[in-house]
Structure formats: structure tokens, C-alpha cells
């Protein structure tokens, strides 16, 4: 459980990092992104992360491998 939470934090940090990189590039090409569009993007990413976490929590656990020694 702790590993999944850590992965979500890293994913959100990565999205924030990408945004910091893309923002000056978009401004250079005069592509203006409104605050509302950015909020919708952040909401979409957050809901996607939450939905993926819920999907993984309902995933059936894999069965341990059975060794067939042939005894």
C-alpha cells in the first residue's frame, strides 16, 4: 500500500515537473493556456491516478507459482 502511495506522489511530481518545462515553451510559441484549462488538466490527472489506484486495488492477486518437482 505504501509503495502505491509513493508511486502516485512521484507521478504527480513528474507531471508538475513537465508542466514547469512546457510552460515557457508554450509561451514562446504564444500558446496561452488559461488557468481554468490548467485546473481541468490537473483534475484529469488526479482523477486518473485515483481511478488507476482503485483499479489496482480490485485486481485479483496473482497466485504463487507452484513447483512441480515430479516426486
PDB file of C-alpha atoms in Angstrom:
ATOM      1  CA  UNK A   1       0.000   0.000   0.000  1.00  0.00           C
ATOM      2  CA  UNK A   2       2.809   2.392   0.873  1.00  0.00           C
ATOM      3  CA  UNK A   3       4.530   1.706  -2.442  1.00  0.00           C
ATOM      4  CA  UNK A   4       1.392   2.613  -4.422  1.00  0.00           C
ATOM      5  CA  UNK A   5       1.033   5.866  -2.487  1.00  0.00           C
ATOM      6  CA  UNK A   6       4.680   6.695  -3.173  1.00  0.00           C
ATOM      7  CA  UNK A   7       4.213   5.950  -6.871  1.00  0.00           C
ATOM      8  CA  UNK A   8       1.256   8.347  -7.015  1.00  0.00           C
ATOM      9  CA  UNK A   9       3.300  11.089  -5.367  1.00  0.00           C
ATOM     10  CA  UNK A  10       6.113  10.565  -7.884  1.00  0.00           C
ATOM     11  CA  UNK A  11       3.613  10.642 -10.752  1.00  0.00           C
ATOM     12  CA  UNK A  12       2.140  13.946  -9.589  1.00  0.00           C
ATOM     13  CA  UNK A  13       5.630  15.378  -9.060  1.00  0.00           C
ATOM     14  CA  UNK A  14       6.588  14.285 -12.582  1.00  0.00           C
ATOM     15  CA  UNK A  15       3.500  15.961 -14.065  1.00  0.00           C
ATOM     16  CA  UNK A  16       4.360  19.153 -12.184  1.00  0.00           C
ATOM     17  CA  UNK A  17       7.939  18.953 -13.451  1.00  0.00           C
ATOM     18  CA  UNK A  18       6.734  18.513 -17.043  1.00  0.00           C
ATOM     19  CA  UNK A  19       4.440  21.499 -16.610  1.00  0.00           C
ATOM     20  CA  UNK A  20       7.363  23.648 -15.444  1.00  0.00           C
ATOM     21  CA  UNK A  21       9.286  22.642 -18.565  1.00  0.00           C
ATOM     22  CA  UNK A  22       6.394  23.024 -21.025  1.00  0.00           C
ATOM     23  CA  UNK A  23       5.102  26.369 -19.782  1.00  0.00           C
ATOM     24  CA  UNK A  24       7.999  28.509 -21.147  1.00  0.00           C
ATOM     25  CA  UNK A  25       7.957  26.568 -24.426  1.00  0.00           C
ATOM     26  CA  UNK A  26       4.239  27.185 -24.873  1.00  0.00           C
ATOM     27  CA  UNK A  27       4.661  30.872 -24.030  1.00  0.00           C
ATOM     28  CA  UNK A  28       7.451  31.118 -26.615  1.00  0.00           C
ATOM     29  CA  UNK A  29       5.050  29.910 -29.287  1.00  0.00           C
ATOM     30  CA  UNK A  30       2.380  32.250 -27.895  1.00  0.00           C
ATOM     31  CA  UNK A  31       0.102  29.416 -26.910  1.00  0.00           C
ATOM     32  CA  UNK A  32      -1.758  30.809 -23.961  1.00  0.00           C
ATOM     33  CA  UNK A  33      -3.155  28.317 -21.501  1.00  0.00           C
ATOM     34  CA  UNK A  34      -5.867  29.656 -19.281  1.00  0.00           C
ATOM     35  CA  UNK A  35      -5.969  28.974 -15.571  1.00  0.00           C
ATOM     36  CA  UNK A  36      -9.243  27.070 -15.988  1.00  0.00           C
ATOM     37  CA  UNK A  37      -7.760  24.759 -18.621  1.00  0.00           C
ATOM     38  CA  UNK A  38      -4.794  24.065 -16.345  1.00  0.00           C
ATOM     39  CA  UNK A  39      -7.138  23.247 -13.450  1.00  0.00           C
ATOM     40  CA  UNK A  40      -9.068  20.847 -15.676  1.00  0.00           C
ATOM     41  CA  UNK A  41      -5.805  19.188 -16.702  1.00  0.00           C
ATOM     42  CA  UNK A  42      -4.719  18.782 -13.076  1.00  0.00           C
ATOM     43  CA  UNK A  43      -8.160  17.399 -12.159  1.00  0.00           C
ATOM     44  CA  UNK A  44      -7.968  14.926 -15.036  1.00  0.00           C
ATOM     45  CA  UNK A  45      -4.523  13.721 -13.923  1.00  0.00           C
ATOM     46  CA  UNK A  46      -5.621  13.420 -10.280  1.00  0.00           C
ATOM     47  CA  UNK A  47      -8.788  11.518 -11.182  1.00  0.00           C
ATOM     48  CA  UNK A  48      -6.763   9.271 -13.463  1.00  0.00           C
ATOM     49  CA  UNK A  49      -4.300   8.475 -10.682  1.00  0.00           C
ATOM     50  CA  UNK A  50      -7.120   7.830  -8.207  1.00  0.00           C
ATOM     51  CA  UNK A  51      -9.003   5.676 -10.717  1.00  0.00           C
ATOM     52  CA  UNK A  52      -5.892   3.674 -11.531  1.00  0.00           C
ATOM     53  CA  UNK A  53      -5.273   3.122  -7.817  1.00  0.00           C
ATOM     54  CA  UNK A  54      -8.840   1.886  -7.345  1.00  0.00           C
ATOM     55  CA  UNK A  55      -8.488  -0.381 -10.390  1.00  0.00           C
ATOM     56  CA  UNK A  56      -5.284  -1.890  -8.983  1.00  0.00           C
ATOM     57  CA  UNK A  57      -6.868  -2.435  -5.575  1.00  0.00           C
ATOM     58  CA  UNK A  58      -9.595  -4.590  -7.161  1.00  0.00           C
ATOM     59  CA  UNK A  59      -7.116  -6.552  -9.248  1.00  0.00           C
ATOM     60  CA  UNK A  60      -7.005 -10.197  -8.270  1.00  0.00           C
ATOM     61  CA  UNK A  61      -3.782 -11.150  -6.501  1.00  0.00           C
ATOM     62  CA  UNK A  62      -1.540 -13.390  -8.512  1.00  0.00           C
ATOM     63  CA  UNK A  63      -1.272 -16.932  -7.286  1.00  0.00           C
ATOM     64  CA  UNK A  64       2.128 -18.051  -6.039  1.00  0.00           C
ATOM     65  CA  UNK A  65       3.985 -20.231  -8.506  1.00  0.00           C
ATOM     66  CA  UNK A  66       3.651 -23.936  -7.855  1.00  0.00           C
ATOM     67  CA  UNK A  67       6.764 -26.007  -8.162  1.00  0.00           C
ATOM     68  CA  UNK A  68       6.283 -29.303  -9.907  1.00  0.00           C
ATOM     69  CA  UNK A  69       9.227 -31.399  -8.836  1.00  0.00           C
ATOM     70  CA  UNK A  70       7.698 -34.621 -10.143  1.00  0.00           C
ATOM     71  CA  UNK A  71       8.163 -36.588  -6.947  1.00  0.00           C
TER      72      UNK A  71
END
